[in-house]
GROMACS .gro file of C-alpha atoms in nm:
model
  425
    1UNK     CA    1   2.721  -0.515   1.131
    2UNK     CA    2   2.426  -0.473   0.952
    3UNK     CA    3   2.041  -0.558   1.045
    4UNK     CA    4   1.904  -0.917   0.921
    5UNK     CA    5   1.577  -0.754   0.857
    6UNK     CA    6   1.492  -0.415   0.723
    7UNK     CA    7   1.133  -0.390   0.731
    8UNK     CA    8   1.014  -0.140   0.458
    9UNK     CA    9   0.681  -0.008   0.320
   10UNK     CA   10   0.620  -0.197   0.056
   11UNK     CA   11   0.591  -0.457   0.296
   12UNK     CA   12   0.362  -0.318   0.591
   13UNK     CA   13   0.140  -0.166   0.336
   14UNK     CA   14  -0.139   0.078   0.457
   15UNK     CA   15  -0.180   0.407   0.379
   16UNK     CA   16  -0.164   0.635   0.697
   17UNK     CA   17   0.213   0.502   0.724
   18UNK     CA   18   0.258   0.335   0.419
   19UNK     CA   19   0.002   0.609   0.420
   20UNK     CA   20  -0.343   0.632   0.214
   21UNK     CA   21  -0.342   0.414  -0.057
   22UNK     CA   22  -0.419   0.516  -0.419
   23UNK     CA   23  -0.776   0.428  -0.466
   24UNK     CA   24  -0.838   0.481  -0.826
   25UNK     CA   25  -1.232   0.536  -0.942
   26UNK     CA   26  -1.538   0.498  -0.815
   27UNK     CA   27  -1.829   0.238  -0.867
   28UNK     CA   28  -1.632   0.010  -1.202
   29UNK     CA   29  -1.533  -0.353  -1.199
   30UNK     CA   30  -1.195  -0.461  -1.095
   31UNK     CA   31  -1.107  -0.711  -1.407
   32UNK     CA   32  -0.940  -0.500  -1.707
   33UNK     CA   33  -1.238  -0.539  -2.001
   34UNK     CA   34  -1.038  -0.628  -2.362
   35UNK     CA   35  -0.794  -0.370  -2.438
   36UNK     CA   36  -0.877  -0.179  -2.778
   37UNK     CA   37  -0.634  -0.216  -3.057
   38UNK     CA   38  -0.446   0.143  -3.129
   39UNK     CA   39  -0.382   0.386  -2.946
   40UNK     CA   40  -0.631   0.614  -3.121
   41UNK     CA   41  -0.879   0.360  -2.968
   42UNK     CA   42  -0.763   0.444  -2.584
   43UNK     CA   43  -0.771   0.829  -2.632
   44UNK     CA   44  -1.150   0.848  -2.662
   45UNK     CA   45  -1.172   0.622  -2.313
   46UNK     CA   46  -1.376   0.821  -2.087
   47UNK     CA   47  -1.160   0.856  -1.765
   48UNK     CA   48  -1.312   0.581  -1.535
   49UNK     CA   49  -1.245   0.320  -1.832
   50UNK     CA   50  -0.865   0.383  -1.872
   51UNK     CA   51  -0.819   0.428  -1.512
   52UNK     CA   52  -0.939   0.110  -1.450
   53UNK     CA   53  -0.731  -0.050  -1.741
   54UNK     CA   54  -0.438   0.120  -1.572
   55UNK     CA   55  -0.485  -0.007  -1.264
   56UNK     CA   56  -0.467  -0.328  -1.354
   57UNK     CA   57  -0.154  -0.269  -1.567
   58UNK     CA   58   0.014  -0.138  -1.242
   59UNK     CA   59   0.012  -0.449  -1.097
   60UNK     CA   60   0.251  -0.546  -1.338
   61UNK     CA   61   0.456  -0.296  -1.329
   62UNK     CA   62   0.342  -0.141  -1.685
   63UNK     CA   63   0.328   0.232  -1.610
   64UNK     CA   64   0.499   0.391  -1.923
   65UNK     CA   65   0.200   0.358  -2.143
   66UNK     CA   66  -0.018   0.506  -1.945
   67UNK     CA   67   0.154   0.822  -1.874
   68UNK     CA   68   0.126   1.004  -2.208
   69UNK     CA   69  -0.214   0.839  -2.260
   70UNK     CA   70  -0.359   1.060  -1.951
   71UNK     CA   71  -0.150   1.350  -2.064
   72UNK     CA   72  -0.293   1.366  -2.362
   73UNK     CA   73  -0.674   1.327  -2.247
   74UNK     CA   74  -0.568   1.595  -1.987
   75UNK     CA   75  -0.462   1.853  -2.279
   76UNK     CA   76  -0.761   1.830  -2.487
   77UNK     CA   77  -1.014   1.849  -2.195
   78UNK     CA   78  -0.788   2.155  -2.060
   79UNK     CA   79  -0.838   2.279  -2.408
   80UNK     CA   80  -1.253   2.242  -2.439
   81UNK     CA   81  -1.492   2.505  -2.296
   82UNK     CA   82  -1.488   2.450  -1.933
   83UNK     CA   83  -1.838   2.326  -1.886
   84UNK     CA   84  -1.937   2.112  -1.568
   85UNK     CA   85  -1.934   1.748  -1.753
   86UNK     CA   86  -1.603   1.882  -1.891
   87UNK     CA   87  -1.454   1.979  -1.577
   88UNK     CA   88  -1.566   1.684  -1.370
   89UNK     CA   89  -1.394   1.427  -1.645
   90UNK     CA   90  -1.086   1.661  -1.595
   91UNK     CA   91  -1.098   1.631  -1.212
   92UNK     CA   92  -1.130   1.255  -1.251
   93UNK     CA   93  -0.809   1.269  -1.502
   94UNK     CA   94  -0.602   1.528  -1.292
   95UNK     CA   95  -0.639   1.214  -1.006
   96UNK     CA   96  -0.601   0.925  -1.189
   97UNK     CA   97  -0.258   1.088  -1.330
   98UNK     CA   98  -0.130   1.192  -0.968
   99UNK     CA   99  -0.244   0.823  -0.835
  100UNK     CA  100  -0.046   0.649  -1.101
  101UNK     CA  101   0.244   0.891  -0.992
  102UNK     CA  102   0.166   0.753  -0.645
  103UNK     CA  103   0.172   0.416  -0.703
  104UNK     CA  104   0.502   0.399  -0.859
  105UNK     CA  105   0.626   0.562  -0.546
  106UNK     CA  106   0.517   0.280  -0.392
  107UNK     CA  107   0.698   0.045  -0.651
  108UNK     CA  108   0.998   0.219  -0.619
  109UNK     CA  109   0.963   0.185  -0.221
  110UNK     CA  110   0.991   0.595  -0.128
  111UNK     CA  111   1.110   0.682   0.188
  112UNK     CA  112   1.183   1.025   0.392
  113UNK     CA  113   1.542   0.912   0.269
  114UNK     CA  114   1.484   0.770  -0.071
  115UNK     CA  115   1.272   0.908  -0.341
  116UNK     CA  116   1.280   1.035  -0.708
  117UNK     CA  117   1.237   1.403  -0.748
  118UNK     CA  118   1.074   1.415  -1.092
  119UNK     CA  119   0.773   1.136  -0.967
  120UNK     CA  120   0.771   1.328  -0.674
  121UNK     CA  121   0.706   1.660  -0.781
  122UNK     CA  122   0.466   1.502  -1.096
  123UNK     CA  123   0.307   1.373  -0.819
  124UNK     CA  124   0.246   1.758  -0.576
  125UNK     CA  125   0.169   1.880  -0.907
  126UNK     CA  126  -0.133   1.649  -1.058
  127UNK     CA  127  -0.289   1.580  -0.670
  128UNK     CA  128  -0.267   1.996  -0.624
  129UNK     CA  129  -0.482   2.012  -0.996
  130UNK     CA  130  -0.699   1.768  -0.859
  131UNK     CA  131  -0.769   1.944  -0.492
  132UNK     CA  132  -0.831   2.262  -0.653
  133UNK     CA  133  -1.042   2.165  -0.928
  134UNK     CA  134  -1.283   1.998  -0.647
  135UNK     CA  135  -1.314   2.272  -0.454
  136UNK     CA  136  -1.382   2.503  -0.714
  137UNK     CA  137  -1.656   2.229  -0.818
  138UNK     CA  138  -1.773   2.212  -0.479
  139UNK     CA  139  -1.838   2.579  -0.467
  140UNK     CA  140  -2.067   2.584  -0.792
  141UNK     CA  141  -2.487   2.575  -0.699
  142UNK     CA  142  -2.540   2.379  -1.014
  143UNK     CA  143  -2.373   2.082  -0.918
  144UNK     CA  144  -2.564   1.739  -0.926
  145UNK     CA  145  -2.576   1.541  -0.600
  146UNK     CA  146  -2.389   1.259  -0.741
  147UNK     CA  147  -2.112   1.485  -0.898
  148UNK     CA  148  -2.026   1.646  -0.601
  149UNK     CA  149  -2.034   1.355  -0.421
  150UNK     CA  150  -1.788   1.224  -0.691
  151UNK     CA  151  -1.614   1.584  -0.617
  152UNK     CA  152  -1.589   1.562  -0.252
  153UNK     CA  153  -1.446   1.155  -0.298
  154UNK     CA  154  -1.159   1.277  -0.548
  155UNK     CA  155  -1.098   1.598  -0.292
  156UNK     CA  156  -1.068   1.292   0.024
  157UNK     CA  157  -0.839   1.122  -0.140
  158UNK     CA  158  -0.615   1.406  -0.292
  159UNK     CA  159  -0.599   1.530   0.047
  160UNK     CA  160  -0.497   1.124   0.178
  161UNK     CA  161  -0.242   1.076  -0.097
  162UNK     CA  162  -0.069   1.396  -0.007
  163UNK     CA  163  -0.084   1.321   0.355
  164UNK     CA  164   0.090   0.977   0.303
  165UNK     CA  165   0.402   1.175   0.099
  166UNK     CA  166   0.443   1.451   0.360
  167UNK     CA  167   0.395   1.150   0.672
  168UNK     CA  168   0.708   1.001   0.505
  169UNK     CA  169   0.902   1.327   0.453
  170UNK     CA  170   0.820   1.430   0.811
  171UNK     CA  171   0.590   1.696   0.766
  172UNK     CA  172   0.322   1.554   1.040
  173UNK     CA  173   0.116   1.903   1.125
  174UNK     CA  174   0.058   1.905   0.718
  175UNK     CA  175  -0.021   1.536   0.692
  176UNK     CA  176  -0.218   1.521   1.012
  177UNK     CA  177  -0.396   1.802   0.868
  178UNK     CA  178  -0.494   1.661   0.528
  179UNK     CA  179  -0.535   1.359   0.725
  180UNK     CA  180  -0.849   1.506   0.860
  181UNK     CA  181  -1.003   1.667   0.589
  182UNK     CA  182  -0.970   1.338   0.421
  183UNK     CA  183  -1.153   1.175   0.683
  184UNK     CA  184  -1.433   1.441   0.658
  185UNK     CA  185  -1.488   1.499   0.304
  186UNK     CA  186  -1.470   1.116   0.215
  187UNK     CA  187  -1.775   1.118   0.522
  188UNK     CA  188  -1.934   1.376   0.291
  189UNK     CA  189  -1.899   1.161  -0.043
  190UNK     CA  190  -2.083   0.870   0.163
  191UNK     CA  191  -2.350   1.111   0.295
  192UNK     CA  192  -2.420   1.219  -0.053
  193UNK     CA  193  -2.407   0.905  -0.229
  194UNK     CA  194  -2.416   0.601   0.036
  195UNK     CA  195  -2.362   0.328  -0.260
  196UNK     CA  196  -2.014   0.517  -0.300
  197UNK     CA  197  -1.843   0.176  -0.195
  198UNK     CA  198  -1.479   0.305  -0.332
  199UNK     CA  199  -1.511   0.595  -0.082
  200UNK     CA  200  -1.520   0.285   0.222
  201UNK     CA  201  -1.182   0.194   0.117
  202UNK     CA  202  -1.068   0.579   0.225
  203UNK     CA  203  -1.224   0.582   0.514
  204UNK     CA  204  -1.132   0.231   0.633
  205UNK     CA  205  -0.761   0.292   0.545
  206UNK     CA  206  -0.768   0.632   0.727
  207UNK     CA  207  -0.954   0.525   1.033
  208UNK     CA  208  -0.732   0.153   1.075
  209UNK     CA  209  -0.390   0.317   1.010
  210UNK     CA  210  -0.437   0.630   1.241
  211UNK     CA  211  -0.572   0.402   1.528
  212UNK     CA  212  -0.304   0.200   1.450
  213UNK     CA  213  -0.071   0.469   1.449
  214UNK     CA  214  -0.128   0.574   1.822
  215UNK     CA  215  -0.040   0.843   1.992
  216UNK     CA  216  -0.068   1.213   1.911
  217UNK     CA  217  -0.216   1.171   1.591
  218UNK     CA  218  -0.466   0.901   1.658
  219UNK     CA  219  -0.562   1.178   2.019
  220UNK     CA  220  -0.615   1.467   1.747
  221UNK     CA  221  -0.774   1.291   1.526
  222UNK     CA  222  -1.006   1.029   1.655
  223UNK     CA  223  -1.003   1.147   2.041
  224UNK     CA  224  -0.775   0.846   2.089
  225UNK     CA  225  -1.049   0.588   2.020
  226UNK     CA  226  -0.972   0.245   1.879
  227UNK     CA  227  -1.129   0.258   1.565
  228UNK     CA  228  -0.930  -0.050   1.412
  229UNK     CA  229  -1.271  -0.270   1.357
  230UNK     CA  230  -1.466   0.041   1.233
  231UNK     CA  231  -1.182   0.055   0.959
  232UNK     CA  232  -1.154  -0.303   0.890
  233UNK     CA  233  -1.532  -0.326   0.814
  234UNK     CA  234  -1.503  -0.020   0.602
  235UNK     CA  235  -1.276  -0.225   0.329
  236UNK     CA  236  -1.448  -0.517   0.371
  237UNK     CA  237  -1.838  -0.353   0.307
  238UNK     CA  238  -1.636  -0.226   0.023
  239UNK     CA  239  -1.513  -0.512  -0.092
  240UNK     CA  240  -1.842  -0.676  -0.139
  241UNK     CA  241  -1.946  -0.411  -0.371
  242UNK     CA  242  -1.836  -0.402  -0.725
  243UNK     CA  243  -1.551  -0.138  -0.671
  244UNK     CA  244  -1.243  -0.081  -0.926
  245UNK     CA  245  -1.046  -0.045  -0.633
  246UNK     CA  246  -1.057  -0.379  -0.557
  247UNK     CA  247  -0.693  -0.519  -0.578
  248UNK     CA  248  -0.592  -0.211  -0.422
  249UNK     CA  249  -0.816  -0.304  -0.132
  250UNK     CA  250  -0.758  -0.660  -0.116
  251UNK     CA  251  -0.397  -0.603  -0.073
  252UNK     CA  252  -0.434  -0.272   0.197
  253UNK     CA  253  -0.687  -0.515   0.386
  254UNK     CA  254  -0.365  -0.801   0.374
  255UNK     CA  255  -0.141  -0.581   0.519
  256UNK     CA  256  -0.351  -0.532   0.795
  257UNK     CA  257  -0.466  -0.830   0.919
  258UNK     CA  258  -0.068  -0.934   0.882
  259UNK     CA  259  -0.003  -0.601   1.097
  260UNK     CA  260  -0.313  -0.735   1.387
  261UNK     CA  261  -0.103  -1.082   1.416
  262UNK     CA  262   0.189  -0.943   1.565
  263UNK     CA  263  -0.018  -0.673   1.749
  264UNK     CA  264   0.057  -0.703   2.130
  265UNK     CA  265  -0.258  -0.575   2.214
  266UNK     CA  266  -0.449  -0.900   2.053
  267UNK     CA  267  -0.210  -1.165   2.177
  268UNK     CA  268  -0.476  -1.210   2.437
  269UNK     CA  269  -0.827  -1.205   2.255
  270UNK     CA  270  -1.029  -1.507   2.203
  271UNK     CA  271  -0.991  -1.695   1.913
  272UNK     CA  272  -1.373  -1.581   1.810
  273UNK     CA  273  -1.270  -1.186   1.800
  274UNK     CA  274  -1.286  -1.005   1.485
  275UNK     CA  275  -0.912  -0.879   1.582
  276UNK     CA  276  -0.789  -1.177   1.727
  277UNK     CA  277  -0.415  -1.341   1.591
  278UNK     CA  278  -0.654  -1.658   1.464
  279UNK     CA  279  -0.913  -1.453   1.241
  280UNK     CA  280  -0.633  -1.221   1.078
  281UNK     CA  281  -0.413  -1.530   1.019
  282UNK     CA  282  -0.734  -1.625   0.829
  283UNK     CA  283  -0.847  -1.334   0.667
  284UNK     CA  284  -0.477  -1.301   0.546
  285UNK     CA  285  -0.448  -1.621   0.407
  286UNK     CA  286  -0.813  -1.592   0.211
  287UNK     CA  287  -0.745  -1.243   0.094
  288UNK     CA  288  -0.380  -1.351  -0.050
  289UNK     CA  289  -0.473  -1.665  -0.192
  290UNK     CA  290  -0.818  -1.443  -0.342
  291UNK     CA  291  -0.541  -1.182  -0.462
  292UNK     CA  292  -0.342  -1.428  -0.665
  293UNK     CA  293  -0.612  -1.571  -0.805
  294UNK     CA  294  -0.783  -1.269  -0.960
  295UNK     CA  295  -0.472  -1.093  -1.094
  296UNK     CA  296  -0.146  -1.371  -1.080
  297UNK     CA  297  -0.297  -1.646  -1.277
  298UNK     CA  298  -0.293  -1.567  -1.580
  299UNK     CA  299  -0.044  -1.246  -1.618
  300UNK     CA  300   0.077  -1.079  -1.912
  301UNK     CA  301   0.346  -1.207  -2.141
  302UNK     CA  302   0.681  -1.157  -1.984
  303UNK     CA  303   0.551  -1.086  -1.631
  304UNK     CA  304   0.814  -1.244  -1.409
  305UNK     CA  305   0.573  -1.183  -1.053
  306UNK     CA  306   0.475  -0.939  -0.824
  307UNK     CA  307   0.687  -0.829  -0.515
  308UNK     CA  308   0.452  -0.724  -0.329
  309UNK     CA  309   0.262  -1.033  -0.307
  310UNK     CA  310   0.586  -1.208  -0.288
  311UNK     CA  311   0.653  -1.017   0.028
  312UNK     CA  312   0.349  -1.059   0.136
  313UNK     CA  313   0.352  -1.440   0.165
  314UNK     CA  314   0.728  -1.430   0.283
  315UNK     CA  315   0.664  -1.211   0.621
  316UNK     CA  316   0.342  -1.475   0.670
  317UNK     CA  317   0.594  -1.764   0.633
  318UNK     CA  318   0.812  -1.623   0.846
  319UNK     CA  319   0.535  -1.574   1.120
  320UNK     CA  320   0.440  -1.901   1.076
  321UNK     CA  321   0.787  -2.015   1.113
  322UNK     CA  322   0.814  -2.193   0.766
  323UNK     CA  323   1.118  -2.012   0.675
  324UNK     CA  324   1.181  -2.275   0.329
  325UNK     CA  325   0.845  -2.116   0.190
  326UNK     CA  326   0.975  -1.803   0.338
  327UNK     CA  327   1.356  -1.810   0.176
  328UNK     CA  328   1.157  -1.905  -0.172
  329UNK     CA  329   0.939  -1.581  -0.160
  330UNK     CA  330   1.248  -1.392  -0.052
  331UNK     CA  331   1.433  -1.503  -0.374
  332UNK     CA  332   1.122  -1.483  -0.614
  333UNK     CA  333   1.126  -1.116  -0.437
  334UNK     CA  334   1.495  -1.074  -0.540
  335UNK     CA  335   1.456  -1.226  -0.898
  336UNK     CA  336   1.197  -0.968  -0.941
  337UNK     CA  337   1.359  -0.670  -0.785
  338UNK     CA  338   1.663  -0.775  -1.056
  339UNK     CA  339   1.425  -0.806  -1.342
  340UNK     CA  340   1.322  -0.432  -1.277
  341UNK     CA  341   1.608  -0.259  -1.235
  342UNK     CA  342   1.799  -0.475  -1.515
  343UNK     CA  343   1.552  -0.491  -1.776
  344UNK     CA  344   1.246  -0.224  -1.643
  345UNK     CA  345   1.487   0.042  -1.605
  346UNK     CA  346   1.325   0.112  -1.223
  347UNK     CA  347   1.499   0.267  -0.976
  348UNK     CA  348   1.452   0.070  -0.704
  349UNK     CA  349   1.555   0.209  -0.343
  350UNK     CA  350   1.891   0.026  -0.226
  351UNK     CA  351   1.735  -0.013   0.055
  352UNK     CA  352   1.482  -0.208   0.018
  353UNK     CA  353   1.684  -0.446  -0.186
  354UNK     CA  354   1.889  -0.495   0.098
  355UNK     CA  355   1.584  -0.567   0.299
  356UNK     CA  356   1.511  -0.882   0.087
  357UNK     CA  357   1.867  -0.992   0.084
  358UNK     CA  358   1.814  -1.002   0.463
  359UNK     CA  359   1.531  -1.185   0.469
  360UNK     CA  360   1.707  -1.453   0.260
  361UNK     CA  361   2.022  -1.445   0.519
  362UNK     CA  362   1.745  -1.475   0.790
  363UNK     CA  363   1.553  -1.729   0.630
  364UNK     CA  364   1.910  -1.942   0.581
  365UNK     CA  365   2.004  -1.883   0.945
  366UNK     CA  366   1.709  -2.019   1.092
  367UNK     CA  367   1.709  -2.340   0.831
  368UNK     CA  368   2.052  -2.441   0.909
  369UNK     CA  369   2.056  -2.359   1.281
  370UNK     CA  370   1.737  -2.629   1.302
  371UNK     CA  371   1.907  -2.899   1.126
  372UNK     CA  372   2.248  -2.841   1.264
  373UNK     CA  373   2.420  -2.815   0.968
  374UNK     CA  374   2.570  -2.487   1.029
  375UNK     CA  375   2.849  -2.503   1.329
  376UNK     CA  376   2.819  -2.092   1.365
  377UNK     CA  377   2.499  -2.091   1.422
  378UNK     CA  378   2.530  -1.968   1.770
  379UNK     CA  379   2.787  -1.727   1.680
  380UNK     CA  380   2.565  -1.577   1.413
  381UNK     CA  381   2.247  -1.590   1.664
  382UNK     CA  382   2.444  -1.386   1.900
  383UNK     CA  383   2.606  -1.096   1.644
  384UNK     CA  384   2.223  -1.054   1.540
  385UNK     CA  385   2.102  -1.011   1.911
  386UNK     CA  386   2.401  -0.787   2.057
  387UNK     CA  387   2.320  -0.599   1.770
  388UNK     CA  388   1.952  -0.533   1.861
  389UNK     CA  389   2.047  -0.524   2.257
  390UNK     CA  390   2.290  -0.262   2.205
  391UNK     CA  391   2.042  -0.031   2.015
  392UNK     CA  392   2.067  -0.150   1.641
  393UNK     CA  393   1.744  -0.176   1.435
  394UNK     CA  394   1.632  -0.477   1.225
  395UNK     CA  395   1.361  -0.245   1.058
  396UNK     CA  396   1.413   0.010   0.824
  397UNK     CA  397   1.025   0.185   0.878
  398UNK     CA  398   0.878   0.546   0.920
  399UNK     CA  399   0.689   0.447   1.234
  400UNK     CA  400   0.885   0.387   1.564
  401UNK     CA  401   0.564   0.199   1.716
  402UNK     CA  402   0.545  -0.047   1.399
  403UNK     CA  403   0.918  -0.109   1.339
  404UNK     CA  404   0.907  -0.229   1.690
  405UNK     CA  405   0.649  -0.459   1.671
  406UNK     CA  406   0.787  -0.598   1.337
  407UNK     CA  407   1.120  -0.619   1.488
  408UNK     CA  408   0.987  -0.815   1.792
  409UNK     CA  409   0.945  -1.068   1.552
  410UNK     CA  410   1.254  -1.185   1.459
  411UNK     CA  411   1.396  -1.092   1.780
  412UNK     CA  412   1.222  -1.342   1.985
  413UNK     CA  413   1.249  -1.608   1.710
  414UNK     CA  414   1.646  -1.550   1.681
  415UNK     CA  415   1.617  -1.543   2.109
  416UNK     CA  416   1.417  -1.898   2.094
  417UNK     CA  417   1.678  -2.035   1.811
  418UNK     CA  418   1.933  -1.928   2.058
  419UNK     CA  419   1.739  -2.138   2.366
  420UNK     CA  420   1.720  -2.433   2.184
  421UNK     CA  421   2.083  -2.426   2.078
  422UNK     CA  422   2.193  -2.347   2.441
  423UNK     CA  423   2.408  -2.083   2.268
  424UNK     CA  424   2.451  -1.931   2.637
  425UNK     CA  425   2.593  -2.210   2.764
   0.00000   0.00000   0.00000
């Protein structure tokens, strides 16, 4: 039998366990300004300027331009005198090259199981350039104040990225490691340069997901203090900056406020508490609905939809126990997962397409159990809970504590669908 419900990382979404997310640039606009004409145009883009043009085209899953067009920037600053303007551009490029390396492993939904070796090792490769550079910038007396505090923010977040790759390949003394330099030298960045908003979003990712987290890590690092607030209000100070990092942090801030509705340490917190089920039902709903509108609206010729937003709104409907609005979003998910690996070329881990296939079964349980149109119903309740009860998983996810909680989810709804049928009876 297999689970209804593999929960994966593209769906839970932050960085410390879906790990540190990719927070390209510093201190730039998140809306793509008018794309030049030739390509001969986009190879004189300073490195903040494509970046942010590249983020954007992430979103819709439009990586293979941008991969030669940082390559080549790459080789002719690697080819100049090394001077310090020179080598700081170069630091900026060697990150913005691993981070769109990271973000397609996020697309592609790696996994300690699943992952590409060639993104993977692009990935080790470009980070490692970046890490080095920065600290051999850091070590030079002739620095500016706001370059190395530019230095120490791309070091933070080198250090981050690679701790979210080695989390999920089960290297935790190395990730909890770079973990913690992270945390400091993105502390450094702010003490440098306090209107550093971008460096906010590192922190606040760091400090949510290894509270969130628990146990050994979370005692290491923060002395096993409950820093979830301190990292909420990290990515939202950010977010009322102007930060390119924006849709990056809109959508790590989603995940989280999703991931403090079905945390059982809330389930008992006035209504009026920042962490509370009410407020992050609220600040999930604003923040998607703020998402859509500022990149979904008005996409790109050919652009079929996003499946991370559609995931997104699908585990909300499911929470909210609106499982039509749910099954839609799983399908849109599916049509898009398709679209990719038909026509994109992406390949997609198996897994989590089987994830979204089990949402829709889900989804098409619980619709046809409520109306009584399905006879089985009981008998399909039951294989999904002996399942669970006799030690299988619903969620497919690298942390025990969160693939629990998840889980919990669909466990008690498929236990109250069995109630209400009197399927024991």
């Amino acid at each position: 039998m297999n689970p209804i419900f593999h929960f994966h990382k593209d769906m839970a979404g932050w960085m410390a366990v879906t790990g540190f997310l990719f927070v390209f640039g510093t201190g730039m606009a998140a809306a793509a300004p008018a794309t030049p004409e030739t390509e001969q145009d986009l190879a004189g883009l300073p490195a903040l300027e494509m970046a942010e043009r590249a983020l954007v085209d992430t979103l819709y899953y439009n990586f293979d331009p941008w991969f030669p067009r940082f390559e080549r920037s790459i080789q002719q600053l690697e080819a100049r005198p090394q001077t310090l303007p020179t080598q700081m551009e170069l630091l900026r490029f060697y990150f913005y090259m691993a981070g769109l390396h990271g973000e397609l492993t996020h697309v592609l939904s790696f996994t300690s199981e699943f992952s590409i070796e060639k993104v993977k090792k692009d990935f080790f490769y470009y980070s490692g350039k970046a890490q080095v550079l920065a600290e051999t910038l850091l070590e030079n007396p002739k620095l500016s104040q706001a370059d190395r505090a530019d230095a120490y923010y791309f070091l933070g977040l080198s250090e981050g990225y690679r701790a979210l790759l080695e989390y999920g390949e089960g290297h935790l003394l190395s990730a909890l490691i770079n973990g913690l330099r992270a945390d400091n030298h993105l502390e450094d960045a702010l003490e440098l340069d306090p209107g550093h908003a971008d460096a906010h979003v590192g922190l606040g990712v760091y400090r949510y997901g290894n509270t969130r987290l628990g146990g050994l890590g979370n005692f290491i690092m923060q002395w096993g203090q409950d820093l979830r607030l301190v990292g909420l209000r990290h990515i939202e100070k950010a977010l009322e900056k102007q930060i390119m990092s924006r849709p990056l942090a809109i959508k790590t801030l989603i995940w989280f406020y999703i991931s403090e509705q079905i945390n059982p340490d809330n389930a008992d917190l006035p209504d009026t508490h920042p962490l509370s089920p009410y407020v992050a039902r609220s600040r999930t709903l604003y923040l998607m609905d703020q998402y859509e509108r500022l990149y979904f609206r008005e996409p790109p010729e050919g652009f079929i939809g996003n499946k991370g937003l559609a995931m997104m709104k699908a585990i909300q409907f499911v929470m909210d126990r609106d499982y039509a609005r749910a099954l839609e979003q799983f399908q849109k998910n599916l049509k898009i997962c398709d679209h990719l690996i038909r026509v994109r070329k992406f390949q997609l881990n198996p897994k989590y397409i089987a994830t979204v296939k089990a949402g829709i079964k889900f989804c098409q349980l619980m619709m046809a159990a409520a109306s009584g149109a399905d006879s089985k119903a009981c008998v399909l309740v039951r294989e999904q809970i002996d399942f669970i009860d006799h030690g299988g998983s619903m969620v497919q996810y690298e942390s025990s504590k969160i693939r629990e909680e998840i889980q919990d989810v669909f466990y008690h709804q498929l236990e109250n669908l069995s109630s209400r049928l009197n399927c024991l009876s």
